[in-house]
Amino acid sequence: FVTLTPRQRDVMALMVAGRLTKQIAGELGTSEATVKTHRQQVMAKMRQMLTSATGDASQGQMVFHRVCGQCHKIHGVGQEVGPDITSNGRSNFDQLLSNVFDPSLVIGPAYQAVTVVTTEGRVLTGLLAEDSDQRISLKTQGGKVETIVRDQIEEVAPSKLSLMPENLEQQLKPQELADLFAFLVLDKP
């Protein structure tokens, strides 16, 4: 039995013909309810850990620039792929927890990711920067723009998932998370 992430399921569904997509869903099932429950458990665990931990905001600023700053700006520093979080998404602790640990829960229309499958089998996911008769351009992590000419595109589909990766709690150590949140809750740099 193979466990797939929600993003892998989306990509697999895009790459397989419609008839087989229904067959895959029937065999593997959909994961939205399982993912939702899991992310709620993660948020509860992170809330408990972060409210009892002491973080260093200056260290958290470095964590932000290394990890989050690839797509987000705060106080004028970072990339403009995702929302500028200087005044967006940090109004209260629960909202911040949700935005960081369950990024696909609420996705603003301007930040709806698009997945493009090329005729060569490449799969690209990003924010739609251009959509014309000649090409599609996607803004990706780090502010990079990927342009694909129309005759090389096999399929285009909106993603149900945020471009922001899930499982940040597995990528950072507990102290790094505490430091990051100490930085994120500050009103000023």
PDB file of N, CA and C in Angstrom, residues 1-17 20-36 115 117 123 125 155 157-161 166:
ATOM      1  N   PHE A   1       0.846  -1.180   0.000  1.00  0.00           N
ATOM      2  CA  PHE A   1       0.000   0.000   0.000  1.00  0.00           C
ATOM      3  C   PHE A   1       0.884   1.234   0.000  1.00  0.00           C
ATOM      4  N   VAL A   2       0.612   2.167  -0.870  1.00  0.00           N
ATOM      5  CA  VAL A   2       1.391   3.384  -1.007  1.00  0.00           C
ATOM      6  C   VAL A   2       0.577   4.562  -0.482  1.00  0.00           C
ATOM      7  N   THR A   3       1.203   5.403   0.341  1.00  0.00           N
ATOM      8  CA  THR A   3       0.548   6.609   0.834  1.00  0.00           C
ATOM      9  C   THR A   3       1.032   7.779  -0.010  1.00  0.00           C
ATOM     10  N   LEU A   4       0.094   8.518  -0.542  1.00  0.00           N
ATOM     11  CA  LEU A   4       0.426   9.669  -1.367  1.00  0.00           C
ATOM     12  C   LEU A   4       0.049  10.952  -0.652  1.00  0.00           C
ATOM     13  N   THR A   5       0.836  11.991  -0.868  1.00  0.00           N
ATOM     14  CA  THR A   5       0.471  13.295  -0.331  1.00  0.00           C
ATOM     15  C   THR A   5      -0.642  13.867  -1.199  1.00  0.00           C
ATOM     16  N   PRO A   6      -1.393  14.843  -0.685  1.00  0.00           N
ATOM     17  CA  PRO A   6      -2.437  15.451  -1.508  1.00  0.00           C
ATOM     18  C   PRO A   6      -1.883  16.008  -2.825  1.00  0.00           C
ATOM     19  N   ARG A   7      -0.715  16.621  -2.806  1.00  0.00           N
ATOM     20  CA  ARG A   7      -0.121  17.175  -4.033  1.00  0.00           C
ATOM     21  C   ARG A   7       0.201  16.053  -5.020  1.00  0.00           C
ATOM     22  N   GLN A   8       0.715  14.921  -4.530  1.00  0.00           N
ATOM     23  CA  GLN A   8       1.011  13.797  -5.415  1.00  0.00           C
ATOM     24  C   GLN A   8      -0.269  13.259  -6.043  1.00  0.00           C
ATOM     25  N   ARG A   9      -1.342  13.218  -5.270  1.00  0.00           N
ATOM     26  CA  ARG A   9      -2.624  12.768  -5.821  1.00  0.00           C
ATOM     27  C   ARG A   9      -3.095  13.707  -6.926  1.00  0.00           C
ATOM     28  N   ASP A  10      -2.959  15.032  -6.705  1.00  0.00           N
ATOM     29  CA  ASP A  10      -3.369  16.000  -7.727  1.00  0.00           C
ATOM     30  C   ASP A  10      -2.566  15.818  -9.010  1.00  0.00           C
ATOM     31  N   VAL A  11      -1.249  15.671  -8.857  1.00  0.00           N
ATOM     32  CA  VAL A  11      -0.384  15.509 -10.027  1.00  0.00           C
ATOM     33  C   VAL A  11      -0.718  14.203 -10.743  1.00  0.00           C
ATOM     34  N   MET A  12      -0.911  13.130  -9.976  1.00  0.00           N
ATOM     35  CA  MET A  12      -1.251  11.844 -10.578  1.00  0.00           C
ATOM     36  C   MET A  12      -2.571  11.949 -11.350  1.00  0.00           C
ATOM     37  N   ALA A  13      -3.533  12.630 -10.758  1.00  0.00           N
ATOM     38  CA  ALA A  13      -4.829  12.780 -11.413  1.00  0.00           C
ATOM     39  C   ALA A  13      -4.700  13.569 -12.705  1.00  0.00           C
ATOM     40  N   LEU A  14      -3.824  14.563 -12.725  1.00  0.00           N
ATOM     41  CA  LEU A  14      -3.625  15.350 -13.947  1.00  0.00           C
ATOM     42  C   LEU A  14      -2.977  14.535 -15.054  1.00  0.00           C
ATOM     43  N   MET A  15      -2.095  13.630 -14.668  1.00  0.00           N
ATOM     44  CA  MET A  15      -1.304  12.916 -15.658  1.00  0.00           C
ATOM     45  C   MET A  15      -2.012  11.687 -16.220  1.00  0.00           C
ATOM     46  N   VAL A  16      -3.109  11.300 -15.656  1.00  0.00           N
ATOM     47  CA  VAL A  16      -3.805  10.088 -16.074  1.00  0.00           C
ATOM     48  C   VAL A  16      -5.103  10.475 -16.779  1.00  0.00           C
ATOM     49  N   ALA A  17      -5.459   9.738 -17.782  1.00  0.00           N
ATOM     50  CA  ALA A  17      -6.707  10.014 -18.517  1.00  0.00           C
ATOM     51  C   ALA A  17      -7.910   9.957 -17.584  1.00  0.00           C
ATOM     52  N   LEU A  20      -9.151   6.611 -16.058  1.00  0.00           N
ATOM     53  CA  LEU A  20      -8.266   6.045 -15.049  1.00  0.00           C
ATOM     54  C   LEU A  20      -8.264   6.883 -13.780  1.00  0.00           C
ATOM     55  N   THR A  21      -8.489   8.176 -13.892  1.00  0.00           N
ATOM     56  CA  THR A  21      -8.546   9.032 -12.719  1.00  0.00           C
ATOM     57  C   THR A  21      -9.663   8.577 -11.794  1.00  0.00           C
ATOM     58  N   LYS A  22     -10.823   8.258 -12.358  1.00  0.00           N
ATOM     59  CA  LYS A  22     -11.942   7.773 -11.547  1.00  0.00           C
ATOM     60  C   LYS A  22     -11.585   6.436 -10.906  1.00  0.00           C
ATOM     61  N   GLN A  23     -10.872   5.611 -11.637  1.00  0.00           N
ATOM     62  CA  GLN A  23     -10.463   4.311 -11.113  1.00  0.00           C
ATOM     63  C   GLN A  23      -9.489   4.493  -9.941  1.00  0.00           C
ATOM     64  N   ILE A  24      -8.536   5.424 -10.087  1.00  0.00           N
ATOM     65  CA  ILE A  24      -7.571   5.695  -9.017  1.00  0.00           C
ATOM     66  C   ILE A  24      -8.293   6.190  -7.772  1.00  0.00           C
ATOM     67  N   ALA A  25      -9.220   7.120  -7.948  1.00  0.00           N
ATOM     68  CA  ALA A  25      -9.985   7.643  -6.803  1.00  0.00           C
ATOM     69  C   ALA A  25     -10.759   6.522  -6.125  1.00  0.00           C
ATOM     70  N   GLY A  26     -11.309   5.609  -6.927  1.00  0.00           N
ATOM     71  CA  GLY A  26     -12.038   4.482  -6.357  1.00  0.00           C
ATOM     72  C   GLY A  26     -11.134   3.545  -5.573  1.00  0.00           C
ATOM     73  N   GLU A  27      -9.918   3.341  -6.079  1.00  0.00           N
ATOM     74  CA  GLU A  27      -8.974   2.439  -5.420  1.00  0.00           C
ATOM     75  C   GLU A  27      -8.309   3.078  -4.205  1.00  0.00           C
ATOM     76  N   LEU A  28      -7.836   4.318  -4.360  1.00  0.00           N
ATOM     77  CA  LEU A  28      -7.072   4.967  -3.300  1.00  0.00           C
ATOM     78  C   LEU A  28      -7.925   5.840  -2.397  1.00  0.00           C
ATOM     79  N   GLY A  29      -9.099   6.202  -2.877  1.00  0.00           N
ATOM     80  CA  GLY A  29      -9.959   7.080  -2.094  1.00  0.00           C
ATOM     81  C   GLY A  29      -9.463   8.514  -2.147  1.00  0.00           C
ATOM     82  N   THR A  30     -10.248   9.399  -1.589  1.00  0.00           N
ATOM     83  CA  THR A  30      -9.817  10.788  -1.513  1.00  0.00           C
ATOM     84  C   THR A  30      -9.310  11.028  -0.102  1.00  0.00           C
ATOM     85  N   SER A  31      -8.456  12.002   0.040  1.00  0.00           N
ATOM     86  CA  SER A  31      -7.773  12.179   1.307  1.00  0.00           C
ATOM     87  C   SER A  31      -8.165  13.452   2.040  1.00  0.00           C
ATOM     88  N   GLU A  32      -9.100  14.233   1.535  1.00  0.00           N
ATOM     89  CA  GLU A  32      -9.399  15.522   2.138  1.00  0.00           C
ATOM     90  C   GLU A  32      -9.787  15.420   3.607  1.00  0.00           C
ATOM     91  N   ALA A  33     -10.673  14.497   3.980  1.00  0.00           N
ATOM     92  CA  ALA A  33     -11.098  14.373   5.381  1.00  0.00           C
ATOM     93  C   ALA A  33      -9.939  13.936   6.262  1.00  0.00           C
ATOM     94  N   THR A  34      -9.144  12.994   5.769  1.00  0.00           N
ATOM     95  CA  THR A  34      -7.996  12.515   6.533  1.00  0.00           C
ATOM     96  C   THR A  34      -6.977  13.630   6.719  1.00  0.00           C
ATOM     97  N   VAL A  35      -6.713  14.375   5.654  1.00  0.00           N
ATOM     98  CA  VAL A  35      -5.761  15.480   5.720  1.00  0.00           C
ATOM     99  C   VAL A  35      -6.269  16.546   6.687  1.00  0.00           C
ATOM    100  N   LYS A  36      -7.563  16.874   6.621  1.00  0.00           N
ATOM    101  CA  LYS A  36      -8.133  17.898   7.495  1.00  0.00           C
ATOM    102  C   LYS A  36      -7.966  17.506   8.962  1.00  0.00           C
ATOM    103  N   THR A 115      -1.508  24.071 -11.840  1.00  0.00           N
ATOM    104  CA  THR A 115      -0.561  23.035 -12.231  1.00  0.00           C
ATOM    105  C   THR A 115      -0.622  22.872 -13.748  1.00  0.00           C
ATOM    106  N   VAL A 117       0.917  20.569 -16.930  1.00  0.00           N
ATOM    107  CA  VAL A 117       1.621  19.369 -17.376  1.00  0.00           C
ATOM    108  C   VAL A 117       2.018  19.624 -18.822  1.00  0.00           C
ATOM    109  N   VAL A 123       5.881  18.664 -14.788  1.00  0.00           N
ATOM    110  CA  VAL A 123       4.751  19.147 -14.010  1.00  0.00           C
ATOM    111  C   VAL A 123       5.225  20.372 -13.244  1.00  0.00           C
ATOM    112  N   THR A 125       3.997  23.796 -10.933  1.00  0.00           N
ATOM    113  CA  THR A 125       2.923  24.385 -10.143  1.00  0.00           C
ATOM    114  C   THR A 125       3.377  25.759  -9.686  1.00  0.00           C
ATOM    115  N   GLU A 155      -1.887  19.906 -20.321  1.00  0.00           N
ATOM    116  CA  GLU A 155      -3.040  20.155 -19.460  1.00  0.00           C
ATOM    117  C   GLU A 155      -2.731  21.260 -18.460  1.00  0.00           C
ATOM    118  N   ALA A 157      -4.584  22.919 -14.852  1.00  0.00           N
ATOM    119  CA  ALA A 157      -5.672  22.751 -13.882  1.00  0.00           C
ATOM    120  C   ALA A 157      -5.360  23.530 -12.613  1.00  0.00           C
ATOM    121  N   PRO A 158      -6.402  24.107 -12.022  1.00  0.00           N
ATOM    122  CA  PRO A 158      -6.179  24.771 -10.723  1.00  0.00           C
ATOM    123  C   PRO A 158      -5.894  23.713  -9.658  1.00  0.00           C
ATOM    124  N   SER A 159      -5.075  24.062  -8.702  1.00  0.00           N
ATOM    125  CA  SER A 159      -4.753  23.139  -7.616  1.00  0.00           C
ATOM    126  C   SER A 159      -5.674  23.410  -6.428  1.00  0.00           C
ATOM    127  N   LYS A 160      -6.075  22.364  -5.743  1.00  0.00           N
ATOM    128  CA  LYS A 160      -6.870  22.510  -4.526  1.00  0.00           C
ATOM    129  C   LYS A 160      -5.972  22.861  -3.347  1.00  0.00           C
ATOM    130  N   LEU A 161      -4.671  22.762  -3.569  1.00  0.00           N
ATOM    131  CA  LEU A 161      -3.712  22.961  -2.491  1.00  0.00           C
ATOM    132  C   LEU A 161      -2.993  24.290  -2.615  1.00  0.00           C
ATOM    133  N   GLU A 166       3.014  22.017   3.023  1.00  0.00           N
ATOM    134  CA  GLU A 166       2.574  21.580   4.341  1.00  0.00           C
ATOM    135  C   GLU A 166       3.751  20.914   5.038  1.00  0.00           C
TER     136      GLU A 166
END
